[in-house]
Short mmCIF file of C-alpha atoms and ligand atoms in Angstrom, two decimals:
data_model
loop_
_atom_site.label_atom_id
_atom_site.label_comp_id
_atom_site.label_asym_id
_atom_site.label_seq_id
_atom_site.Cartn_x
_atom_site.Cartn_y
_atom_site.Cartn_z
CA GLU A 1 15.26 -10.82 16.36
CA LEU A 2 11.71 -8.54 15.20
CA LYS A 3 9.76 -7.00 18.28
CA GLU A 4 6.09 -7.63 18.74
CA ASN A 5 4.70 -4.15 20.07
CA THR A 6 5.88 -1.82 17.39
CA VAL A 7 4.63 1.31 16.16
CA ILE A 8 6.44 2.63 12.60
CA VAL A 9 6.03 6.36 12.32
CA VAL A 10 6.65 7.48 8.04
CA LEU A 11 7.26 11.04 8.79
CA GLY A 12 6.93 13.08 5.03
CA ALA A 13 3.88 10.64 5.06
CA SER A 14 2.78 12.09 1.46
CA GLY A 15 6.36 13.24 -0.34
CA ASP A 16 8.04 11.43 -3.11
CA LEU A 17 10.21 8.40 -1.55
CA ALA A 18 6.86 7.54 0.99
CA LYS A 19 4.79 7.36 -2.25
CA LYS A 20 7.80 5.32 -4.14
CA LYS A 21 9.61 3.43 -1.79
CA THR A 22 8.61 2.94 1.47
CA PHE A 23 4.78 2.72 1.80
CA PRO A 24 5.03 -0.13 -1.12
CA ALA A 25 8.18 -1.54 0.84
CA LEU A 26 5.98 -2.09 3.82
CA PHE A 27 3.18 -3.58 2.08
CA GLY A 28 5.22 -5.83 0.95
CA LEU A 29 6.58 -6.86 3.99
CA PHE A 30 3.15 -7.20 5.34
CA ARG A 31 1.69 -8.95 2.69
CA ASN A 32 4.51 -11.63 3.06
CA LYS A 33 3.75 -11.69 6.41
CA PHE A 34 7.14 -10.28 7.99
CA LEU A 35 5.57 -7.51 9.81
CA PRO A 36 4.72 -8.39 13.58
CA LYS A 37 1.30 -9.38 13.59
CA ASP A 38 0.49 -6.29 15.59
CA ILE A 39 2.12 -3.36 13.56
CA LYS A 40 1.03 -0.42 12.86
CA ILE A 41 1.77 2.34 10.93
CA VAL A 42 1.50 6.23 11.73
CA GLY A 43 1.81 8.28 8.94
CA TYR A 44 3.13 11.99 9.47
CA ALA A 45 2.91 15.10 6.84
CA ARG A 46 2.32 18.86 6.49
CA THR A 47 -0.66 18.21 4.38
CA LYS A 48 -4.05 18.43 6.38
CA MET A 49 -6.04 15.56 5.42
CA ASP A 50 -8.70 13.68 6.69
CA HIS A 51 -8.74 9.54 7.66
CA THR A 52 -10.32 8.53 4.61
CA GLU A 53 -8.43 10.41 2.33
CA TYR A 54 -5.27 9.57 3.78
CA LEU A 55 -6.24 5.64 3.34
CA LYS A 56 -7.46 6.82 -0.58
CA ARG A 57 -3.34 8.55 -1.29
CA VAL A 58 -1.97 5.69 0.61
CA LYS A 59 -4.05 3.23 -2.01
CA SER A 60 -3.12 4.77 -4.51
CA TYR A 61 0.89 4.53 -3.74
CA ILE A 62 0.34 0.43 -4.51
CA LYS A 63 -0.09 -1.73 -7.29
CA THR A 64 -2.41 -4.12 -6.91
CA PRO A 65 -2.19 -6.57 -10.15
CA THR A 66 -4.78 -9.27 -8.69
CA LYS A 67 -8.49 -9.46 -6.53
CA GLU A 68 -5.95 -11.42 -3.96
CA VAL A 69 -3.57 -8.12 -3.53
CA GLU A 70 -6.55 -5.58 -3.18
CA GLU A 71 -7.52 -7.32 -0.54
CA GLN A 72 -4.26 -7.79 1.38
CA LEU A 73 -3.60 -4.16 0.53
CA GLU A 74 -7.57 -3.46 2.52
CA GLN A 75 -6.13 -5.08 5.68
CA PHE A 76 -2.84 -2.95 5.22
CA THR A 77 -4.73 0.34 5.10
CA SER A 78 -6.80 -1.24 8.54
CA ILE A 79 -3.34 -0.74 10.36
CA CYS A 80 -2.20 3.06 8.69
CA SER A 81 -3.68 5.98 10.40
CA TYR A 82 -2.47 9.67 9.82
CA ILE A 83 -1.70 12.94 12.04
CA ALA A 84 -0.95 16.31 10.16
CA GLY A 85 1.45 18.43 11.57
CA GLN A 86 4.14 21.16 10.97
CA TYR A 87 7.92 19.56 10.82
CA ASP A 88 9.13 22.74 13.24
CA GLN A 89 6.44 22.86 16.37
CA ASP A 90 5.90 20.88 19.46
CA GLU A 91 2.40 21.05 19.62
CA PRO A 92 1.71 18.80 16.33
CA PHE A 93 4.47 16.12 17.79
CA GLN A 94 3.10 16.13 21.08
CA GLN A 95 0.07 14.97 19.43
CA LEU A 96 1.49 12.20 17.29
CA ASP A 97 2.61 11.45 21.14
CA LYS A 98 -0.53 11.18 22.21
CA HIS A 99 -2.00 9.30 19.07
CA ILE A 100 0.95 6.49 19.07
CA ASN A 101 0.06 6.24 22.68
CA GLU A 102 -3.65 5.23 21.92
CA ILE A 103 -2.18 2.68 19.96
CA GLU A 104 -0.22 1.03 22.58
CA GLU A 105 -2.34 1.44 25.03
CA GLY A 106 -2.24 -1.97 27.21
CA ARG A 107 1.34 -3.25 25.21
CA LYS A 108 3.57 -4.19 28.26
CA GLU A 109 6.51 -2.58 25.87
CA ASN A 110 6.36 0.25 23.31
CA ASN A 111 8.98 0.06 20.24
CA ARG A 112 8.84 2.74 18.28
CA VAL A 113 10.61 2.95 14.87
CA PHE A 114 10.43 6.66 12.98
CA TYR A 115 11.08 6.45 9.29
CA MET A 116 12.53 9.78 7.99
CA ALA A 117 10.98 9.76 4.38
CA LEU A 118 12.03 13.70 4.73
CA PRO A 119 14.05 16.98 2.78
CA PRO A 120 17.01 17.77 4.15
CA SER A 121 15.80 21.11 5.02
CA VAL A 122 14.14 19.64 8.28
CA PHE A 123 15.44 16.56 8.88
CA THR A 124 17.40 18.31 11.43
CA THR A 125 14.34 19.87 13.67
CA VAL A 126 12.45 17.09 12.98
CA SER A 127 14.92 14.79 14.87
CA GLN A 128 15.31 16.60 17.63
CA HIS A 129 11.29 17.24 17.79
CA LEU A 130 11.01 13.44 18.12
CA LYS A 131 13.31 12.57 20.58
CA LYS A 132 11.33 15.79 22.87
CA ASN A 133 8.08 14.40 22.14
CA CYS A 134 8.00 11.10 21.03
CA TYR A 135 10.40 8.64 22.42
CA PRO A 136 9.49 5.86 23.84
CA LYS A 137 8.95 5.88 26.98
CA GLU A 138 9.55 1.88 27.70
CA GLY A 139 11.03 -0.08 24.47
CA ILE A 140 12.95 0.19 21.99
CA ALA A 141 13.95 3.63 19.45
CA ARG A 142 14.87 3.46 16.40
CA ILE A 143 15.20 6.43 12.72
CA ILE A 144 15.74 5.49 9.96
CA ILE A 145 17.17 8.39 7.89
CA GLU A 146 17.74 8.90 4.43
CA LYS A 147 20.19 10.47 2.13
CA PRO A 148 21.26 13.12 1.24
CA PHE A 149 23.67 13.13 4.55
CA GLY A 150 25.21 16.36 3.82
CA LYS A 151 26.32 18.12 0.47
CA ASP A 152 29.96 18.05 1.32
CA LEU A 153 32.07 16.93 4.40
CA GLY A 154 31.62 20.09 6.43
CA SER A 155 27.76 19.78 6.18
CA SER A 156 27.37 16.08 6.82
CA ARG A 157 29.51 16.35 9.71
CA GLN A 158 27.08 19.35 11.25
CA LEU A 159 24.38 16.93 10.53
CA GLN A 160 25.87 14.34 12.72
CA LYS A 161 26.74 16.68 15.61
CA ALA A 162 22.92 17.82 15.19
CA LEU A 163 21.77 14.51 15.81
CA GLU A 164 24.17 13.06 18.56
CA PRO A 165 22.74 15.06 21.52
CA ASN A 166 19.52 13.05 20.67
CA TRP A 167 20.05 9.81 18.71
CA LYS A 168 22.94 7.05 19.95
CA GLU A 169 24.27 5.60 17.07
CA GLU A 170 23.17 2.10 17.54
CA GLU A 171 19.38 3.74 17.18
CA ILE A 172 20.22 5.60 13.70
CA PHE A 173 20.53 3.55 10.48
CA ARG A 174 21.22 5.67 7.66
CA ILE A 175 19.92 3.97 4.73
CA ASP A 176 21.94 3.21 1.00
CA HIS A 177 19.28 1.31 -0.20
CA TYR A 178 21.94 -0.31 -2.74
CA LEU A 179 22.88 -2.11 0.33
CA GLY A 180 19.55 -3.60 0.05
CA LYS A 181 20.21 -5.59 -3.34
CA GLU A 182 20.11 -8.79 -3.34
CA MET A 183 23.47 -8.55 -5.82
CA VAL A 184 25.08 -6.34 -3.60
CA LYS A 185 24.84 -8.34 -0.54
CA ASN A 186 26.05 -11.68 -2.41
CA LEU A 187 29.18 -9.97 -3.06
CA LEU A 188 31.05 -10.44 0.17
CA ILE A 189 29.45 -14.59 -0.27
CA LEU A 190 31.40 -14.06 -4.13
CA ARG A 191 34.49 -13.06 -2.84
CA PHE A 192 35.24 -14.97 0.53
CA GLY A 193 33.16 -18.20 -0.23
CA ASN A 194 34.85 -19.54 -3.37
CA GLU A 195 38.80 -19.69 -3.48
CA PHE A 196 39.26 -19.14 -6.69
CA LEU A 197 38.06 -15.55 -6.41
CA GLY A 198 39.88 -14.94 -3.46
CA ALA A 199 42.95 -15.92 -4.69
CA THR A 200 42.41 -14.25 -8.05
CA TRP A 201 41.22 -10.75 -5.83
CA ASN A 202 44.17 -8.16 -5.94
CA ARG A 203 46.44 -6.43 -8.15
CA ASN A 204 48.71 -9.41 -9.30
CA HIS A 205 45.27 -10.68 -11.61
CA ILE A 206 43.65 -7.71 -11.51
CA ASP A 207 43.87 -4.40 -14.04
CA SER A 208 41.00 -2.53 -13.55
CA VAL A 209 37.56 -2.69 -11.86
CA GLN A 210 34.71 -0.71 -13.54
CA ILE A 211 31.19 0.24 -11.51
CA THR A 212 28.88 0.87 -14.20
CA PHE A 213 25.23 2.92 -13.41
CA LYS A 214 23.06 3.36 -15.93
CA GLU A 215 19.23 5.21 -16.35
CA PRO A 216 17.56 6.18 -19.49
CA PHE A 217 15.36 8.65 -18.63
CA GLY A 218 16.87 11.94 -17.66
CA THR A 219 16.00 13.99 -14.17
CA GLU A 220 12.12 15.21 -15.46
CA GLY A 221 10.15 16.37 -12.36
CA ARG A 222 13.25 16.50 -10.31
CA GLY A 223 15.18 19.15 -12.11
CA GLY A 224 14.93 20.81 -8.53
CA TYR A 225 16.69 17.96 -6.02
CA PHE A 226 18.41 17.43 -8.74
CA ASP A 227 20.19 20.09 -9.88
CA GLU A 228 21.20 20.94 -6.45
CA PHE A 229 23.40 17.58 -6.10
CA GLY A 230 24.60 16.12 -9.30
CA ILE A 231 25.18 12.81 -10.24
CA ILE A 232 28.17 12.41 -8.07
CA ARG A 233 26.37 13.31 -4.88
CA ASP A 234 23.26 11.90 -6.04
CA VAL A 235 24.41 7.44 -6.91
CA MET A 236 28.70 8.09 -6.47
CA GLN A 237 29.49 9.02 -3.56
CA ASN A 238 26.54 6.82 -2.09
CA HIS A 239 25.44 3.57 -3.74
CA LEU A 240 29.00 2.94 -6.20
CA LEU A 241 31.12 3.74 -3.40
CA GLN A 242 29.30 1.33 -1.45
CA VAL A 243 29.71 -1.42 -4.07
CA LEU A 244 33.63 -0.72 -4.72
CA THR A 245 34.21 -0.77 -0.96
CA LEU A 246 32.52 -4.18 -0.48
CA LEU A 247 34.61 -5.53 -3.77
CA ALA A 248 38.30 -4.05 -2.15
CA MET A 249 37.33 -4.31 1.32
CA GLU A 250 39.06 -7.17 2.85
CA ARG A 251 37.86 -10.53 4.55
CA PRO A 252 35.48 -9.40 7.83
CA ILE A 253 36.07 -11.22 11.21
CA SER A 254 32.75 -11.94 10.88
CA PHE A 255 29.45 -11.22 9.21
CA SER A 256 28.49 -9.11 12.51
CA ALA A 257 27.86 -5.46 11.70
CA GLU A 258 30.40 -4.37 13.17
CA ASP A 259 33.43 -6.47 12.00
CA ILE A 260 32.20 -6.15 8.46
CA ARG A 261 31.64 -1.69 9.09
CA ASP A 262 35.16 -2.08 10.70
CA GLU A 263 37.00 -3.17 7.34
CA LYS A 264 34.94 -0.94 4.95
CA VAL A 265 36.11 2.74 7.11
CA ARG A 266 39.48 0.66 6.90
CA VAL A 267 39.57 0.70 3.21
CA LEU A 268 37.69 3.44 2.84
CA ARG A 269 40.57 5.29 4.54
CA GLY A 270 43.05 3.93 2.40
CA MET A 271 41.47 5.82 -0.24
CA PRO A 272 43.08 9.42 -1.78
CA HIS A 273 40.85 11.68 -2.56
CA ILE A 274 39.22 11.58 -6.04
CA GLU A 275 41.91 14.05 -8.19
CA PRO A 276 40.31 16.26 -11.06
CA LYS A 277 42.56 14.62 -13.61
CA ASN A 278 40.83 11.50 -13.08
CA VAL A 279 37.33 12.42 -13.28
CA ILE A 280 36.04 13.23 -16.80
CA ILE A 281 31.57 14.88 -16.20
CA GLY A 282 28.60 15.56 -18.89
CA GLN A 283 25.34 16.52 -19.06
CA TYR A 284 23.07 15.60 -21.42
CA GLY A 285 21.35 17.46 -24.07
CA LYS A 286 18.47 17.23 -26.73
CA SER A 287 18.03 13.67 -28.17
CA LEU A 288 19.03 13.17 -31.35
CA ASP A 289 15.79 12.79 -33.15
CA GLY A 290 14.97 15.86 -30.84
CA THR A 291 12.08 14.08 -29.30
CA LYS A 292 13.56 13.71 -25.92
CA PRO A 293 14.39 17.29 -23.55
CA ALA A 294 18.04 18.25 -22.65
CA TYR A 295 18.70 18.07 -18.77
CA LYS A 296 17.96 22.21 -18.90
CA ASP A 297 15.10 21.89 -20.77
CA ASP A 298 14.02 21.45 -17.25
CA ASP A 299 11.42 24.11 -15.85
CA THR A 300 13.30 24.14 -11.87
CA VAL A 301 16.58 23.76 -13.68
CA PRO A 302 18.60 27.02 -14.44
CA LYS A 303 19.56 28.04 -17.66
CA ASP A 304 23.23 28.17 -16.99
CA SER A 305 23.19 25.38 -15.06
CA ARG A 306 26.70 23.50 -14.95
CA CYS A 307 25.28 20.42 -13.15
CA PRO A 308 27.20 16.91 -14.13
CA THR A 309 24.15 14.22 -15.16
CA PHE A 310 27.18 11.95 -16.37
CA CYS A 311 30.08 11.30 -14.55
CA ALA A 312 33.11 8.70 -14.90
CA MET A 313 36.11 8.84 -12.60
CA VAL A 314 38.42 6.71 -10.97
CA ALA A 315 39.92 6.03 -7.43
CA PHE A 316 43.00 4.52 -6.25
CA ILE A 317 43.27 2.48 -3.03
CA LYS A 318 46.66 2.51 -1.23
CA ASN A 319 47.22 -0.62 -0.05
CA GLU A 320 49.29 -4.05 -0.33
CA ARG A 321 45.92 -5.69 -2.48
CA TRP A 322 45.00 -3.23 -4.69
CA ASP A 323 47.92 -0.44 -5.07
CA GLY A 324 47.64 0.98 -8.57
CA VAL A 325 44.71 -0.85 -9.65
CA PRO A 326 42.32 1.71 -10.82
CA PHE A 327 38.72 1.54 -9.76
CA ILE A 328 36.66 3.36 -12.52
CA MET A 329 32.78 4.72 -11.36
CA LYS A 330 31.27 5.65 -14.02
CA ALA A 331 27.12 6.79 -13.56
CA GLY A 332 24.78 8.63 -16.17
CA LYS A 333 20.96 9.78 -16.35
CA ALA A 334 19.57 9.79 -19.61
CA LEU A 335 21.65 7.08 -21.76
CA ASN A 336 21.03 4.18 -23.92
CA GLU A 337 20.19 1.73 -21.76
CA GLN A 338 19.34 1.19 -17.82
CA LYS A 339 22.32 -1.03 -16.16
CA THR A 340 24.25 -1.89 -13.04
CA GLU A 341 27.25 -3.66 -13.07
CA ILE A 342 30.62 -3.80 -11.66
CA ARG A 343 33.26 -5.75 -14.38
CA ILE A 344 36.12 -6.79 -13.08
CA GLN A 345 39.16 -7.19 -15.93
CA PHE A 346 41.96 -9.64 -14.70
CA LYS A 347 45.71 -9.21 -16.82
CA ASP A 348 46.36 -10.93 -19.88
CA VAL A 349 47.31 -14.32 -19.89
CA THR A 350 51.53 -14.65 -20.88
CA SER A 351 51.94 -14.56 -24.42
CA GLY A 352 53.63 -17.21 -26.51
CA ILE A 353 51.46 -19.99 -27.21
CA PHE A 354 48.38 -17.12 -27.38
CA LYS A 355 48.34 -14.18 -29.46
CA ASP A 356 46.15 -11.56 -28.80
CA ILE A 357 43.68 -13.74 -26.64
CA PRO A 358 41.42 -11.41 -24.58
CA ARG A 359 41.37 -10.93 -20.67
CA ASN A 360 39.28 -12.51 -18.74
CA GLU A 361 36.33 -10.98 -17.67
CA LEU A 362 34.03 -11.23 -14.53
CA VAL A 363 30.82 -9.11 -15.25
CA ILE A 364 28.53 -9.06 -11.68
CA ARG A 365 25.20 -7.06 -13.14
CA ILE A 366 22.99 -6.25 -10.43
CA GLN A 367 20.08 -4.81 -11.84
CA PRO A 368 18.22 -5.57 -13.73
CA ASN A 369 18.36 -9.79 -14.82
CA GLU A 370 21.26 -10.41 -11.74
CA SER A 371 23.39 -12.23 -13.36
CA VAL A 372 26.92 -13.36 -12.67
CA TYR A 373 29.20 -14.14 -15.62
CA LEU A 374 33.04 -14.84 -16.20
CA LYS A 375 33.75 -14.25 -19.74
CA MET A 376 36.71 -17.36 -20.47
CA ASN A 377 38.69 -18.65 -23.35
CA SER A 378 37.91 -21.86 -24.85
CA LYS A 379 38.80 -24.20 -27.71
CA LEU A 380 36.17 -23.66 -30.66
CA PRO A 381 34.71 -26.76 -30.45
CA GLY A 382 36.34 -29.29 -33.80
CA LEU A 383 38.86 -29.87 -35.75
CA SER A 384 41.01 -26.47 -34.99
CA MET A 385 42.82 -24.99 -32.43
CA GLN A 386 41.11 -21.98 -32.65
CA THR A 387 40.28 -20.04 -29.14
CA VAL A 388 36.89 -18.82 -28.53
CA VAL A 389 35.76 -16.21 -25.95
CA THR A 390 32.41 -17.81 -23.96
CA GLU A 391 31.71 -17.63 -20.56
CA LEU A 392 30.48 -19.25 -17.38
CA ASP A 393 26.87 -18.23 -16.39
CA LEU A 394 24.92 -17.80 -13.74
CA THR A 395 22.19 -15.77 -14.58
CA TYR A 396 19.78 -15.74 -11.57
CA ARG A 397 16.29 -16.44 -13.22
CA ARG A 398 17.27 -19.51 -15.28
CA ARG A 399 18.98 -20.98 -12.25
CA PHE A 400 16.61 -20.44 -9.19
CA SER A 401 13.29 -21.35 -9.97
CA ASP A 402 10.52 -19.38 -8.46
CA LEU A 403 13.05 -16.17 -8.24
CA LYS A 404 11.72 -13.70 -5.93
CA ILE A 405 14.16 -10.80 -4.91
CA PRO A 406 12.87 -8.90 -2.39
CA GLU A 407 12.74 -5.08 -3.19
CA ALA A 408 16.30 -3.20 -1.78
CA TYR A 409 13.35 -1.48 1.02
CA GLU A 410 11.93 -4.53 2.25
CA SER A 411 15.12 -6.04 2.67
CA LEU A 412 16.24 -2.75 4.66
CA ILE A 413 13.13 -2.06 6.78
CA LEU A 414 12.94 -5.43 7.86
CA ASP A 415 17.09 -4.95 8.90
CA ALA A 416 16.38 -2.22 10.63
CA MET A 417 13.20 -3.56 12.17
CA LYS A 418 15.88 -6.36 13.77
CA GLY A 419 18.18 -4.04 15.16
CA ASP A 420 20.48 -4.83 12.42
CA HIS A 421 23.29 -2.68 11.22
CA SER A 422 25.20 -4.70 9.05
CA ASN A 423 23.64 -3.47 5.44
CA PHE A 424 23.53 0.65 6.83
CA VAL A 425 25.88 3.58 6.90
CA ARG A 426 28.02 3.61 9.62
CA ASP A 427 29.05 7.36 10.89
CA ASP A 428 32.90 6.96 10.64
CA GLU A 429 31.79 5.43 7.55
CA LEU A 430 30.08 8.19 6.46
CA ASP A 431 33.01 10.58 7.29
CA ALA A 432 35.09 8.71 5.51
CA SER A 433 33.49 8.48 1.94
CA TRP A 434 32.74 12.20 2.22
CA ARG A 435 36.65 13.00 3.03
CA ILE A 436 37.51 10.77 -0.80
CA PHE A 437 34.52 13.06 -2.89
CA THR A 438 34.92 16.66 -0.99
CA PRO A 439 38.08 18.12 -2.97
CA LEU A 440 36.73 16.88 -6.11
CA LEU A 441 33.08 18.77 -5.33
CA HIS A 442 34.19 22.11 -4.35
CA TYR A 443 36.69 22.06 -7.15
CA LEU A 444 33.81 21.13 -9.47
CA ASP A 445 31.82 23.54 -7.61
CA ASP A 446 34.30 26.88 -7.56
CA LYS A 447 35.89 26.55 -11.18
CA LYS A 448 32.96 28.18 -13.09
CA GLU A 449 35.00 27.91 -16.16
CA ILE A 450 34.92 23.64 -15.62
CA VAL A 451 31.46 22.88 -17.82
CA PRO A 452 30.36 19.43 -18.40
CA MET A 453 31.01 17.33 -22.20
CA GLU A 454 27.41 17.14 -23.77
CA TYR A 455 25.30 13.89 -24.51
CA PRO A 456 22.60 13.09 -26.73
CA TYR A 457 19.83 11.58 -24.39
CA GLY A 458 19.60 7.90 -25.02
CA SER A 459 23.34 7.90 -26.20
CA ARG A 460 26.27 5.93 -24.49
CA GLY A 461 27.97 9.22 -22.67
CA PRO A 462 30.10 11.66 -23.58
CA ALA A 463 31.95 10.47 -27.13
CA VAL A 464 35.80 11.08 -25.32
CA LEU A 465 34.70 7.93 -22.55
CA ASP A 466 36.14 4.96 -24.45
CA ASP A 467 38.83 6.59 -24.36
CA PHE A 468 39.53 7.68 -20.98
CA THR A 469 38.29 3.98 -20.01
CA ALA A 470 41.31 2.80 -22.27
CA SER A 471 43.63 5.53 -20.94
CA TYR A 472 43.18 3.59 -17.52
CA GLY A 473 44.28 0.14 -19.08
CA TYR A 474 40.49 -1.03 -20.15
CA LYS A 475 41.41 -3.29 -23.06
CA PHE A 476 37.97 -3.58 -25.29
CA SER A 477 37.48 -6.80 -27.39
CA ASP A 478 35.18 -7.52 -29.33
CA ALA A 479 37.16 -10.48 -29.97
CA ALA A 480 34.69 -12.45 -32.92
CA GLY A 481 31.54 -10.19 -32.15
CA TYR A 482 31.69 -11.67 -28.62
CA GLN A 483 27.79 -11.33 -26.93
CA TRP A 484 26.64 -12.72 -23.45
CA ASN A 485 24.60 -14.93 -24.21
CA THR A 486 21.40 -12.83 -23.66
CA ALA A 487 19.45 -14.98 -26.58
CA SER A 488 18.71 -18.24 -24.09
CA THR A 489 17.79 -15.85 -21.01
CA PRO A 490 14.18 -16.30 -20.90
CA ASN A 491 13.71 -12.07 -19.85
CA LYS A 492 15.53 -11.14 -22.66
CA LEU A 493 17.06 -7.82 -21.95
C1 BG6 B 1 18.24 7.43 -6.16
C2 BG6 B 1 19.08 8.49 -6.45
O1 BG6 B 1 19.27 7.06 -4.62
O2 BG6 B 1 18.92 5.89 -6.70
C3 BG6 B 1 18.11 8.17 -8.17
O3 BG6 B 1 19.06 9.37 -6.01
C4 BG6 B 1 18.33 7.14 -8.72
O4 BG6 B 1 18.84 9.65 -8.56
C5 BG6 B 1 18.22 6.02 -7.68
O5 BG6 B 1 17.76 7.12 -9.68
C6 BG6 B 1 18.62 4.38 -8.46
O6 BG6 B 1 17.97 3.87 -7.60
P1 BG6 B 1 17.40 2.32 -8.60
O7 BG6 B 1 17.58 1.13 -7.01
O8 BG6 B 1 16.63 2.53 -9.44
O9 BG6 B 1 18.92 1.89 -9.06
#
């Protein structure tokens, strides 16, 4: 349940994450009255600012399309305050503690949620100083942490080891914001709440699974961070693997956090390492018309960078349900469109009465324009027996009136405040996920002769991509020029 008497401390309050995600989400929750009435939000960062200056900055993080929102933002700032301090000294953290104590005066409990919107370099020291200087005496303490949780299995374990003496697993909330997305949260309901899907959800009926993440912009402005991590660490080891896990796991005994996470860990443990032979990597060059920059044109990126901005890889799961089924994950920056979706391709129907009839495909569109559609064959209406590909289509915007989908961060911050761990990453889950990727990451880091294939900014990725997916059995069918019927979708993409 949601605790009254809570103070949220945002560490790294002047950074990019706080600006883009944390504060807008806190404001969204505040204005929809999801936060406890007496909530206070304290910012902490190195930048020296006075109160007015800080509030001005917080306001600049948030869009105010209407007068009403503008007024709500004004109210929001009245619960915000700021302390400036270094990340590696006791004294400023004691000051932070004093400030929180003042807020808490007269309260019978003091619950504190620490949101670490911080770069990895200061992460450990801050978590230690918080425990030492700001841990609540009476009440609940929670710490929300953000990726990158290390760079490989070894560094992730080191981070975890540094956390362990100070923070109990039940106090830790590791965010993977994909777990807060509406359609990702729907996966368990779709799979386990629909008999016809549950019955076909295995290697006997499913030929391949694809999870695709595409962004139409490059790493402009983030090159410094990105070059150290690359697309595999940035979105695949976490966001896409989370989606894969939810697609592949067995039915949990209940919806409780530990039952769900037990099943997630079990499926991860059944996955062998990703093998280099099942991977292609790419890096974007200039757009064909020359107007968009190449990855290496970014000043913060070394000219000889081998960092992948695109990757397609295939994972397998060695269990009864999935043995032999390729799980193809694709992710890229600077591509032709924005889209994250899951594509389950079923096996061919028995031949005989049909010739070349396309396969069924279940497409789950995570974003944008949340939808689920099943591509299926039907008789073309009329006198002939010709078949046509059509679909069963659940497009959220058409189906649900007054659709309001919360931001992933809103949903996750609220869960953390309620103490619900279901949509956060457990320690053993993190470990299991790094294990699957680490040999590949080391191989790519070490083998200097492996250079990513160049693809033009704004294209579909490296030219070999379609052959790559086809080699795992994926059959592309443009039968009769089939296109998902977006024309009748109000928000045409
Ligand atoms: C972040 C990555 O975790 O996820 C970014 O660091 C990426 O590189 C982002 O752009 C994608 O999130 P969303 O919610 O916009 O799909």
